[in-house]
Amino acid sequence: MNNKIILTGDRPTGRLHLGHYVGSLKNRVRLQNEGAFDKMFVMIADAQALTDNFACPKKVQDNLYEVAIDYLSVGIDPEKVTMFIQSEVPELTELTFYYMNLVNVSRLQRNPTVKTEIKQKDFEQSIPAGFLCYPVSQTADITAFKANIVPVGEDQMPMIEQANEIVHTFNRIYGETLVECCAVLANSKLEQRLPGLDGNAKMSKSLGNCIYLSDSPEEVKKKVMSMYTDPGHIKVEDEGKVEGNMVFTYLDVFSNDELIKKYSDYDSLEEMKEHYRKGGLGDVKIKNVLYNILEEMLLPIREKRKYYEEHLDEVKEILKRGTVDARKVAGQTLKEVKEAIGINYFD
Ligand code: TRP
């Protein structure tokens, strides 16, 4: 048996942005459309989102539909993919409890992503136990569906590593039951970690340097016009730097020669860069090219979003259907896990 099962998800703590798009969403849609899999799941990780937002559940609740709509807008197709809500699959919580025995606290504290988040969230003095254990719950998410392919952003690599450790430990102690998984990352370093509009290392909601998939054309324009370029490039005639210039960085990610030809007077991005380096090409011009290219990509996403915003009942139905489907699969794995441990008393 060599099934190909894909599972991935996001915490609903905010709307999704261009960083999510190039870092993972695009990959998911590609995998979905290639169709070379037995089953594909996309999960909205609301329970995980509560591990650091337990005091503001409204934020999680408000963003659940935002993320679901973002998924549908970028082209996740509920006919091909099972879309579901984590907290509605209690089997995941039950698995988490048994997996918690298989990892120790110091290993959890060493997880690099968890470590960074503990600093960011000022949890150093007192780490909520639930938060520290979220990689265990993520292991449950992955293994409950016997997923072997997990398309994620590169910050999730430590979760995959930790999940596989738990899988090994489980299988060693209780016998071959769980399946190991592999991450699928975006192709380039730039896509894996799209920098922020301000040139900051990462596009992130907390840094306020994002373009959201749901931004209006006016918002996108305003944000593109505020992007970090080359502070030494003051007059149009000045020589300009391309490296570290966010407009060119984004053009590297989002454009191709065809789009450059369509929206500028150049035949290629290289030619445009050359002109900027030499001097004589102004920032407003390059920003307009980027804006038009981003708009071409965002327009259909925005149209789909509008449709789903007006048909929330449909979104709810999709999630309900997906959750029923997900529970069946997770329930089967839970049964196997309990059998392996030997706590299936009434079977
Ligand atoms: N940790 C992911 C995030 O921060 C969300 C997530 C939860 C996830 N469970 C998962 C991703 C399982 C991939 C597989 O967005």
Short mmCIF file of C-alpha atoms and ligand atoms in Angstrom, two decimals:
data_model
loop_
_atom_site.label_atom_id
_atom_site.label_comp_id
_atom_site.label_asym_id
_atom_site.label_seq_id
_atom_site.Cartn_x
_atom_site.Cartn_y
_atom_site.Cartn_z
CA MET A 1 0.00 0.00 0.00
CA ASN A 2 1.49 3.28 -1.03
CA ASN A 3 -1.22 5.89 -0.70
CA LYS A 4 -0.47 9.52 -1.25
CA ILE A 5 -2.33 11.52 1.35
CA ILE A 6 -1.91 15.26 1.61
CA LEU A 7 -2.81 17.27 4.69
CA THR A 8 -2.18 20.86 5.61
CA GLY A 9 -3.72 23.73 7.52
CA ASP A 10 -3.46 27.18 8.99
CA ARG A 11 -4.32 28.83 12.26
CA PRO A 12 -7.24 31.19 11.79
CA THR A 13 -5.69 34.20 13.51
CA GLY A 14 -5.92 36.58 10.57
CA ARG A 15 -6.64 36.83 6.89
CA LEU A 16 -4.10 35.20 4.59
CA HIS A 17 -1.55 37.35 2.73
CA LEU A 18 0.84 37.17 -0.21
CA GLY A 19 3.44 35.44 1.97
CA HIS A 20 1.00 32.59 2.61
CA TYR A 21 0.11 32.56 -1.05
CA VAL A 22 3.58 32.05 -2.48
CA GLY A 23 4.83 30.14 0.58
CA SER A 24 2.18 27.44 0.54
CA LEU A 25 -1.29 28.15 -0.89
CA LYS A 26 -0.04 28.14 -4.49
CA ASN A 27 1.61 24.78 -3.92
CA ARG A 28 -1.57 23.33 -2.46
CA VAL A 29 -3.65 24.42 -5.43
CA ARG A 30 -1.02 22.98 -7.78
CA LEU A 31 -1.02 19.63 -5.94
CA GLN A 32 -4.81 19.63 -5.92
CA ASN A 33 -5.01 20.25 -9.66
CA GLU A 34 -2.30 17.74 -10.53
CA GLY A 35 -4.58 15.25 -8.84
CA ALA A 36 -1.82 12.73 -8.14
CA PHE A 37 -3.07 11.80 -4.67
CA ASP A 38 -5.55 9.54 -3.00
CA LYS A 39 -6.94 12.09 -0.61
CA MET A 40 -6.26 15.72 0.25
CA PHE A 41 -7.28 17.52 3.45
CA VAL A 42 -7.08 21.19 4.34
CA MET A 43 -7.73 21.96 7.97
CA ILE A 44 -8.53 25.20 9.73
CA ALA A 45 -6.54 24.84 12.93
CA ASP A 46 -8.79 26.73 15.33
CA ALA A 47 -7.89 24.58 18.34
CA GLN A 48 -4.21 25.22 17.72
CA ALA A 49 -4.96 28.94 17.31
CA LEU A 50 -6.50 28.89 20.79
CA THR A 51 -3.23 27.67 22.32
CA ASP A 52 -1.90 31.21 22.09
CA ASN A 53 -5.21 33.05 21.82
CA PHE A 54 -7.12 31.32 24.60
CA ALA A 55 -7.99 34.69 26.10
CA CYS A 56 -9.44 36.06 22.84
CA PRO A 57 -11.48 33.27 21.28
CA LYS A 58 -13.40 35.86 19.30
CA LYS A 59 -10.33 36.53 17.20
CA VAL A 60 -10.16 32.85 16.27
CA GLN A 61 -13.88 32.64 15.67
CA ASP A 62 -13.91 35.79 13.50
CA ASN A 63 -11.06 34.53 11.35
CA LEU A 64 -12.35 31.01 10.79
CA TYR A 65 -14.57 32.07 7.90
CA GLU A 66 -11.95 34.54 6.65
CA VAL A 67 -9.46 31.71 6.21
CA ALA A 68 -12.07 29.35 4.73
CA ILE A 69 -12.98 32.03 2.20
CA ASP A 70 -9.31 32.73 1.48
CA TYR A 71 -8.85 29.01 0.69
CA LEU A 72 -11.82 28.92 -1.64
CA SER A 73 -10.82 32.20 -3.28
CA VAL A 74 -7.33 31.02 -4.24
CA GLY A 75 -8.82 27.93 -5.83
CA ILE A 76 -9.02 25.20 -3.20
CA ASP A 77 -11.83 23.12 -4.65
CA PRO A 78 -14.15 21.42 -2.15
CA GLU A 79 -14.99 18.82 -4.78
CA LYS A 80 -11.38 17.65 -4.72
CA VAL A 81 -10.28 18.52 -1.21
CA THR A 82 -11.78 17.85 2.21
CA MET A 83 -11.86 21.17 4.05
CA PHE A 84 -12.61 20.88 7.76
CA ILE A 85 -12.49 22.51 11.19
CA GLN A 86 -9.99 21.08 13.69
CA SER A 87 -12.07 21.56 16.85
CA GLU A 88 -14.98 19.70 15.28
CA VAL A 89 -12.88 16.54 15.09
CA PRO A 90 -12.54 15.51 18.77
CA GLU A 91 -10.61 12.39 17.73
CA LEU A 92 -7.65 14.73 17.22
CA THR A 93 -7.73 15.84 20.84
CA GLU A 94 -7.91 12.26 22.01
CA LEU A 95 -4.90 11.24 19.91
CA THR A 96 -3.00 14.23 21.28
CA PHE A 97 -3.46 12.93 24.82
CA TYR A 98 -1.85 9.57 24.02
CA TYR A 99 0.95 11.16 22.00
CA MET A 100 1.85 13.52 24.86
CA ASN A 101 3.32 10.51 26.68
CA LEU A 102 5.80 10.04 23.86
CA VAL A 103 7.64 13.35 24.04
CA ASN A 104 9.34 15.10 26.92
CA VAL A 105 9.06 18.72 27.98
CA SER A 106 12.65 19.63 27.18
CA ARG A 107 12.24 18.33 23.62
CA LEU A 108 9.16 20.51 23.23
CA GLN A 109 11.05 23.51 24.58
CA ARG A 110 13.82 22.94 22.04
CA ASN A 111 11.50 23.14 19.01
CA PRO A 112 12.92 26.20 17.19
CA THR A 113 9.55 27.51 15.98
CA VAL A 114 8.01 27.15 19.43
CA LYS A 115 11.08 28.86 20.91
CA THR A 116 10.72 31.86 18.60
CA GLU A 117 7.01 32.11 19.33
CA ILE A 118 7.58 31.94 23.09
CA LYS A 119 9.84 35.00 22.77
CA GLN A 120 7.44 36.83 20.45
CA LYS A 121 4.48 36.25 22.75
CA ASP A 122 6.32 37.01 25.98
CA PHE A 123 5.60 33.54 27.29
CA GLU A 124 9.12 33.18 28.76
CA GLN A 125 7.99 33.69 32.36
CA SER A 126 5.15 31.26 32.12
CA ILE A 127 4.47 29.04 29.13
CA PRO A 128 0.90 27.79 28.81
CA ALA A 129 1.08 23.97 28.78
CA GLY A 130 -1.34 23.81 25.86
CA PHE A 131 0.89 26.07 23.80
CA LEU A 132 4.01 24.04 24.53
CA CYS A 133 2.16 20.93 23.41
CA TYR A 134 0.78 22.24 20.15
CA PRO A 135 3.38 20.33 18.10
CA VAL A 136 1.95 17.16 19.66
CA SER A 137 -1.53 18.16 18.58
CA GLN A 138 -0.15 18.92 15.13
CA THR A 139 1.26 15.38 15.07
CA ALA A 140 -2.27 14.15 15.77
CA ASP A 141 -3.58 16.30 12.88
CA ILE A 142 -1.13 14.75 10.47
CA THR A 143 -1.19 11.14 11.63
CA ALA A 144 -4.97 10.93 12.11
CA PHE A 145 -5.27 11.08 8.32
CA LYS A 146 -2.14 8.99 7.67
CA ALA A 147 -0.90 11.98 5.71
CA ASN A 148 2.52 11.50 4.16
CA ILE A 149 2.71 14.82 2.31
CA VAL A 150 2.39 18.11 4.17
CA PRO A 151 2.67 21.30 2.10
CA VAL A 152 3.66 24.06 4.52
CA GLY A 153 5.71 27.19 5.01
CA GLU A 154 9.35 26.63 5.99
CA ASP A 155 8.68 27.69 9.60
CA GLN A 156 6.76 24.41 9.96
CA MET A 157 9.78 22.17 9.34
CA PRO A 158 10.42 21.63 13.07
CA MET A 159 6.81 20.44 13.45
CA ILE A 160 7.28 17.84 10.75
CA GLU A 161 10.50 16.66 12.36
CA GLN A 162 8.83 16.40 15.75
CA ALA A 163 5.81 14.60 14.28
CA ASN A 164 8.07 11.99 12.73
CA GLU A 165 9.86 11.47 16.04
CA ILE A 166 6.55 10.80 17.74
CA VAL A 167 5.55 8.43 14.93
CA HIS A 168 8.79 6.47 15.42
CA THR A 169 8.38 6.28 19.15
CA PHE A 170 4.77 5.18 18.85
CA ASN A 171 5.54 2.49 16.28
CA ARG A 172 8.52 1.25 18.32
CA ILE A 173 6.53 0.88 21.53
CA TYR A 174 3.11 -0.17 20.25
CA GLY A 175 3.90 -1.67 16.83
CA GLU A 176 3.73 -0.28 13.27
CA THR A 177 0.60 1.86 13.23
CA LEU A 178 1.38 5.44 12.24
CA VAL A 179 2.77 6.84 9.01
CA GLU A 180 5.76 9.18 8.62
CA CYS A 181 5.35 12.39 6.65
CA CYS A 182 7.32 14.70 4.41
CA ALA A 183 7.00 18.47 4.05
CA VAL A 184 6.57 20.08 0.64
CA LEU A 185 8.05 23.56 0.52
CA ALA A 186 7.79 26.30 -2.09
CA ASN A 187 10.44 26.18 -4.81
CA SER A 188 12.63 29.13 -3.96
CA LYS A 189 13.98 30.64 -0.76
CA LEU A 190 12.22 33.89 -1.66
CA GLU A 191 8.87 32.17 -1.96
CA GLN A 192 9.45 30.22 1.22
CA ARG A 193 9.99 33.46 3.09
CA LEU A 194 8.57 36.42 1.25
CA PRO A 195 10.00 39.58 2.85
CA GLY A 196 7.66 42.31 4.09
CA LEU A 197 6.79 45.48 2.18
CA ASP A 198 9.20 47.33 4.47
CA GLY A 199 12.11 45.02 3.66
CA ASN A 200 11.75 43.15 6.95
CA ALA A 201 12.80 39.50 6.77
CA LYS A 202 9.26 38.20 6.73
CA MET A 203 5.80 39.30 5.69
CA SER A 204 3.82 38.98 8.87
CA LYS A 205 0.61 40.24 10.31
CA SER A 206 2.25 41.26 13.57
CA LEU A 207 4.78 43.43 11.72
CA GLY A 208 2.04 45.14 9.69
CA ASN A 209 3.97 44.74 6.42
CA CYS A 210 1.55 42.59 4.42
CA ILE A 211 -0.63 42.71 1.37
CA TYR A 212 -3.68 40.57 2.12
CA LEU A 213 -5.42 38.47 -0.50
CA SER A 214 -8.58 40.31 0.49
CA ASP A 215 -7.15 43.86 0.17
CA SER A 216 -9.00 46.22 -2.17
CA PRO A 217 -7.22 47.60 -5.27
CA GLU A 218 -6.87 50.92 -3.43
CA GLU A 219 -5.24 49.24 -0.45
CA VAL A 220 -2.90 47.27 -2.70
CA LYS A 221 -1.94 50.44 -4.56
CA LYS A 222 -1.28 52.37 -1.37
CA LYS A 223 0.83 49.54 0.03
CA VAL A 224 2.85 49.07 -3.16
CA MET A 225 3.52 52.82 -3.28
CA SER A 226 4.87 52.67 0.28
CA MET A 227 7.27 49.77 -0.41
CA TYR A 228 10.90 49.96 0.59
CA THR A 229 13.11 50.56 -2.46
CA ASP A 230 16.59 52.08 -2.46
CA PRO A 231 16.91 55.01 -0.04
CA GLY A 232 19.89 56.27 -2.08
CA HIS A 233 17.77 56.53 -5.21
CA ILE A 234 16.45 60.04 -4.70
CA LYS A 235 16.21 61.56 -8.15
CA VAL A 236 15.03 59.59 -11.18
CA GLU A 237 18.49 60.04 -12.81
CA ASP A 238 20.28 58.54 -9.77
CA GLU A 239 21.76 55.09 -10.07
CA GLY A 240 19.57 52.61 -8.23
CA LYS A 241 20.09 49.41 -6.27
CA VAL A 242 18.06 46.36 -7.24
CA GLU A 243 19.31 44.05 -4.48
CA GLY A 244 17.32 44.60 -1.29
CA ASN A 245 14.85 46.73 -3.22
CA MET A 246 11.49 45.20 -2.35
CA VAL A 247 9.81 46.17 -5.61
CA PHE A 248 12.37 44.16 -7.56
CA THR A 249 12.31 41.37 -5.00
CA TYR A 250 8.54 41.07 -5.51
CA LEU A 251 8.91 41.30 -9.27
CA ASP A 252 11.36 38.38 -9.01
CA VAL A 253 8.63 36.38 -7.30
CA PHE A 254 5.46 37.52 -9.05
CA SER A 255 6.45 38.47 -12.59
CA ASN A 256 7.62 36.76 -15.73
CA ASP A 257 8.78 38.25 -19.03
CA GLU A 258 5.31 38.04 -20.48
CA LEU A 259 3.84 40.12 -17.65
CA ILE A 260 6.74 42.58 -17.81
CA LYS A 261 6.11 43.07 -21.54
CA LYS A 262 2.42 43.54 -20.90
CA TYR A 263 2.77 46.14 -18.16
CA SER A 264 6.00 48.00 -18.98
CA ASP A 265 8.15 49.22 -21.86
CA TYR A 266 10.69 46.46 -21.29
CA ASP A 267 11.08 43.00 -22.80
CA SER A 268 12.29 41.37 -19.62
CA LEU A 269 12.75 41.99 -15.91
CA GLU A 270 16.53 41.93 -16.49
CA GLU A 271 16.25 44.81 -18.93
CA MET A 272 14.15 46.79 -16.47
CA LYS A 273 16.66 46.13 -13.69
CA GLU A 274 19.51 47.29 -15.91
CA HIS A 275 17.76 50.60 -16.56
CA TYR A 276 17.12 51.09 -12.85
CA ARG A 277 20.75 50.36 -12.01
CA LYS A 278 22.02 52.86 -14.60
CA GLY A 279 19.62 55.58 -13.50
CA GLY A 280 16.70 57.16 -15.28
CA LEU A 281 13.94 54.85 -14.07
CA GLY A 282 11.81 56.20 -11.24
CA ASP A 283 10.32 54.36 -8.28
CA VAL A 284 6.74 55.28 -9.14
CA LYS A 285 7.16 53.62 -12.52
CA ILE A 286 8.48 50.35 -11.17
CA LYS A 287 5.84 50.36 -8.46
CA ASN A 288 3.11 50.77 -11.03
CA VAL A 289 4.42 47.77 -12.96
CA LEU A 290 4.36 45.69 -9.79
CA TYR A 291 0.91 46.96 -8.84
CA ASN A 292 -0.53 45.97 -12.21
CA ILE A 293 1.04 42.52 -12.06
CA LEU A 294 -0.24 41.92 -8.54
CA GLU A 295 -3.68 43.15 -9.53
CA GLU A 296 -3.86 40.72 -12.42
CA MET A 297 -3.25 37.92 -9.93
CA LEU A 298 -5.49 39.28 -7.17
CA LEU A 299 -8.50 40.22 -9.28
CA PRO A 300 -9.91 36.70 -9.78
CA ILE A 301 -9.17 35.88 -6.13
CA ARG A 302 -11.09 38.97 -5.07
CA GLU A 303 -14.03 38.08 -7.31
CA LYS A 304 -14.30 34.59 -5.85
CA ARG A 305 -14.03 36.06 -2.36
CA LYS A 306 -16.93 38.38 -3.07
CA TYR A 307 -19.03 35.41 -4.18
CA TYR A 308 -18.33 33.42 -1.02
CA GLU A 309 -18.79 36.44 1.24
CA GLU A 310 -22.29 36.66 -0.17
CA HIS A 311 -22.85 32.90 0.14
CA LEU A 312 -21.66 32.15 3.67
CA ASP A 313 -24.19 29.33 3.94
CA GLU A 314 -22.38 27.57 1.14
CA VAL A 315 -19.06 27.96 2.97
CA LYS A 316 -20.63 26.56 6.13
CA GLU A 317 -21.99 23.57 4.19
CA ILE A 318 -18.56 22.88 2.67
CA LEU A 319 -16.98 22.93 6.14
CA LYS A 320 -19.71 20.75 7.63
CA ARG A 321 -19.44 18.17 4.88
CA GLY A 322 -15.65 18.16 5.12
CA THR A 323 -15.77 17.76 8.88
CA VAL A 324 -18.04 14.72 8.67
CA ASP A 325 -15.64 13.17 6.18
CA ALA A 326 -12.60 14.04 8.32
CA ARG A 327 -14.16 12.52 11.45
CA LYS A 328 -14.67 9.21 9.73
CA VAL A 329 -11.01 8.95 8.77
CA ALA A 330 -9.70 10.21 12.11
CA GLY A 331 -12.05 7.85 13.95
CA GLN A 332 -10.62 4.86 12.10
CA THR A 333 -7.04 5.87 13.00
CA LEU A 334 -8.02 6.47 16.63
CA LYS A 335 -9.46 2.97 16.70
CA GLU A 336 -6.19 1.54 15.38
CA VAL A 337 -4.19 3.59 17.87
CA LYS A 338 -6.26 2.37 20.79
CA GLU A 339 -5.96 -1.20 19.57
CA ALA A 340 -2.20 -0.83 19.27
CA ILE A 341 -1.96 0.49 22.83
CA GLY A 342 -4.44 -2.11 24.04
CA ILE A 343 -7.13 0.18 25.38
CA ASN A 344 -9.93 -1.14 23.19
CA TYR A 345 -11.73 -2.89 26.05
CA PHE A 346 -15.17 -3.19 24.54
CA ASP A 347 -14.19 -4.32 21.03
N1 TRP B 1 1.00 25.14 12.58
C1 TRP B 1 0.27 25.54 11.42
C2 TRP B 1 0.25 27.08 11.40
O1 TRP B 1 0.85 27.71 12.21
C3 TRP B 1 -1.15 25.03 11.38
C4 TRP B 1 -1.31 23.54 11.45
C5 TRP B 1 -1.94 22.84 12.43
C6 TRP B 1 -0.85 22.57 10.50
N2 TRP B 1 -1.92 21.53 12.18
C7 TRP B 1 -1.28 21.31 11.01
C8 TRP B 1 -0.14 22.64 9.30
C9 TRP B 1 -0.98 20.12 10.33
C10 TRP B 1 0.15 21.43 8.63
C11 TRP B 1 -0.26 20.18 9.15
O2 TRP B 1 -0.39 27.68 10.57
#
